[in-house]
Amino acid sequence: MSAAEDAVERAFWQALEDLKQGAEKPIEDYLRLVPREQRQELAQLLADVLLARGPGPAPDGAESEGYKRALAVVDEVLDARGEAGILPGALKAMRNARGIEPDAVVERLAADFEVEGEEGRQALARNYHRLETGMLLGSKLSRRLLSSLASVFDVDPAELLAAARPAAEGPSLRSVPAMGRSAGPQEPSPSRSSSERLPDPEVELVERLFHGGPEA
Amino acid sequence: MAQFDPIEERAVEMLDDLQLEALRAETVAEDDKRFEFVLWILCLRGVAVVERVCRARGTVQGLSEGEIELAIEDAAARLLLRLSRIEPQPEVHALAAEIAVACVDRPWPTQRRAPQLTPDTPELRLVDEFAEAIESGRIRPNDWESS
């Protein structure tokens, strides 16, 4: 690389750094850093950058509380991306923004899937909480569950389906010991006695919705 | 967040909206780990539009400052959802504006609604029924002498 080309590159990166930090100088200041013959090339590069950035937001808009909060939402949703993609963070963000309590979501799901018993509702509440906290696999969520959630949040079901795709390099599922169980090696479960109660059909339905795969 | 090579990152930042959308569609379809960076850059561009549209439209519609900020947060989350789809999406500024409008236009509990006129011809069913009853003799008009 010639000295002139090197100067163009250095001036270009400096301009980008300044732009990123919001401390850009007049274009002429950067052009002065390179030989006269190279100014046209640098000017073109800088023009491309400025064009790609589009019009800058209004000064009050960029610094407003709303702008910061929106970026915080984007950050939170992306940071929480994992085995259920961005779905957990997005659901939580939309629910908070709309003032919807988790219980209200559970109520709607219970109505949609005709879950009336206490155990079934508890299973719904438990699984919805696990979904929002990123503890479920997106690939195991059923389509009808996602459709019902889409109806609650008034969005296209296809958006929730796409959002639930796991991150390419998502963190592994956190290992959370279930209540009353040891996180250590599992003891063999005792065989069921004939008097033991059969699983609640509503609980089974809820488990299928959250863990049974797209067609469940 | 998965990282591009720094030079590649700057190259992505320099893309215009259409080029960036093309890259988004490609990386999301191929489950490319760099999709997240593309998504972040698109959101940076979209959120500024979301903020402006929500504020302008929310103010006109009489939303409080807090409600406008909630609409902005809602729109930011919905923008992420839309940009996660495999299907091609509109240019990010247009998409952000569309979502922002939808988030402001949803019903708000404290929204002050414009007064509405009543229907042209009120239905006075009760009065009609009284008139019929009087005509048929089922009831009589009130008479102070007999009451």
Coordinates of C-alpha atoms in Angstrom, one line a residue, chain A residues 29-172:
Chain A
D29 CA -10.8 18.5 8.4
Y30 CA -10.4 14.9 7.2
L31 CA -9.7 15.8 3.6
R32 CA -6.8 17.9 4.8
L33 CA -5.2 14.8 6.2
V34 CA -4.6 13.3 2.8
P35 CA -2.6 14.5 -0.3
R36 CA -4.6 16.7 -2.7
E37 CA -4.8 13.9 -5.3
Q38 CA -6.5 11.5 -2.9
R39 CA -9.1 13.9 -1.6
Q40 CA -11.7 13.0 -4.2
E41 CA -11.4 9.3 -3.2
L42 CA -11.8 10.1 0.5
A43 CA -14.7 12.4 -0.1
Q44 CA -16.5 9.7 -2.0
L45 CA -15.9 7.2 0.8
L46 CA -17.1 9.6 3.4
A47 CA -20.1 10.5 1.3
D48 CA -21.1 6.8 1.1
V49 CA -20.9 6.5 4.8
L50 CA -23.0 9.6 5.5
L51 CA -25.6 8.4 2.9
A52 CA -25.8 5.0 4.4
R53 CA -26.4 6.5 7.9
G54 CA -29.4 8.4 6.5
P55 CA -30.7 11.6 8.0
G56 CA -29.7 12.0 11.5
P57 CA -32.4 12.0 14.1
A58 CA -33.6 15.2 15.6
P59 CA -31.3 16.4 18.4
D60 CA -34.0 16.2 21.0
G61 CA -35.2 12.8 19.6
A62 CA -31.8 11.1 19.8
E63 CA -31.4 11.9 23.5
S64 CA -34.9 11.6 24.6
E65 CA -36.0 9.2 27.3
G66 CA -38.2 7.3 24.8
Y67 CA -35.2 6.7 22.4
K68 CA -33.1 5.4 25.3
R69 CA -35.8 3.2 26.5
A70 CA -36.4 1.8 23.1
L71 CA -32.7 1.0 22.7
A72 CA -32.8 -0.6 26.2
V73 CA -35.7 -2.8 25.1
V74 CA -33.7 -3.9 22.0
D75 CA -30.7 -4.6 24.1
E76 CA -32.6 -6.6 26.7
V77 CA -34.4 -8.7 24.1
L78 CA -31.2 -9.5 22.2
D79 CA -29.3 -10.2 25.4
A80 CA -31.9 -12.7 26.4
R81 CA -31.7 -14.5 23.1
G82 CA -31.3 -18.2 23.6
E83 CA -32.9 -21.6 22.9
A84 CA -36.3 -19.9 22.2
G85 CA -34.7 -17.1 20.1
I86 CA -35.8 -13.6 21.0
L87 CA -39.4 -14.8 21.9
P88 CA -38.9 -14.7 25.7
G89 CA -37.6 -11.1 25.7
A90 CA -40.1 -9.9 23.1
L91 CA -43.0 -11.3 25.0
K92 CA -41.9 -9.8 28.2
A93 CA -41.2 -6.4 26.6
M94 CA -44.6 -6.3 24.9
R95 CA -46.4 -7.4 28.0
N96 CA -44.7 -4.7 30.1
A97 CA -45.3 -2.0 27.5
R98 CA -49.0 -2.9 27.3
G99 CA -49.4 -3.3 31.1
I100 CA -50.6 -6.9 30.8
E101 CA -50.1 -9.0 33.9
P102 CA -48.8 -12.5 33.4
D103 CA -52.0 -13.7 35.1
A104 CA -54.0 -12.1 32.3
V105 CA -52.0 -14.0 29.6
V106 CA -52.5 -17.2 31.5
E107 CA -56.3 -16.5 31.7
R108 CA -56.5 -16.0 28.0
L109 CA -54.5 -19.2 27.3
A110 CA -56.8 -21.1 29.7
A111 CA -59.9 -19.8 27.9
D112 CA -58.5 -20.6 24.5
F113 CA -57.5 -24.2 25.5
E114 CA -60.5 -24.7 27.8
V115 CA -58.3 -25.3 30.8
E116 CA -60.6 -25.0 33.8
G117 CA -59.1 -26.9 36.6
E118 CA -56.7 -25.5 39.2
E119 CA -53.9 -27.9 38.3
G120 CA -54.1 -27.1 34.6
R121 CA -54.0 -23.4 35.3
Q122 CA -51.1 -23.8 37.6
A123 CA -49.3 -25.7 34.8
L124 CA -50.1 -22.9 32.4
A125 CA -48.8 -20.3 34.7
R126 CA -45.6 -22.3 35.4
N127 CA -44.9 -22.9 31.8
Y128 CA -45.6 -19.4 30.7
H129 CA -43.2 -18.1 33.3
R130 CA -40.6 -20.6 32.1
L131 CA -41.2 -19.4 28.5
E132 CA -40.8 -15.7 29.4
T133 CA -37.6 -16.5 31.3
G134 CA -36.0 -18.3 28.4
M135 CA -36.1 -21.8 30.0
L136 CA -38.0 -23.5 27.2
L137 CA -37.0 -24.7 23.8
G138 CA -38.5 -22.7 21.0
S139 CA -38.5 -25.8 18.8
K140 CA -40.8 -27.6 21.2
L141 CA -43.5 -24.9 21.4
S142 CA -46.7 -25.9 19.6
R143 CA -48.1 -23.8 16.7
R144 CA -51.5 -23.5 18.4
L145 CA -49.8 -22.1 21.6
L146 CA -48.0 -19.5 19.5
S147 CA -51.2 -18.7 17.7
S148 CA -53.0 -18.1 20.9
L149 CA -50.1 -16.0 22.2
A150 CA -50.2 -14.0 19.0
S151 CA -53.9 -13.3 19.5
V152 CA -53.2 -12.1 23.1
F153 CA -50.5 -9.7 21.8
D154 CA -52.3 -8.9 18.6
V155 CA -49.4 -9.8 16.3
D156 CA -49.0 -12.2 13.4
P157 CA -48.4 -15.8 14.6
A158 CA -45.7 -16.1 12.0
E159 CA -43.7 -13.4 13.8
L160 CA -43.8 -15.4 17.1
L161 CA -42.8 -18.6 15.2
A162 CA -39.9 -16.8 13.6
A163 CA -38.9 -15.2 16.9
A164 CA -38.8 -18.6 18.6
R165 CA -36.0 -19.9 16.4
P166 CA -33.0 -20.6 18.6
A167 CA -30.0 -18.3 18.4
A168 CA -27.2 -19.7 16.3
E169 CA -24.9 -19.6 19.2
G170 CA -27.3 -19.2 22.0
P171 CA -26.4 -20.0 25.6
S172 CA -27.4 -23.4 26.8

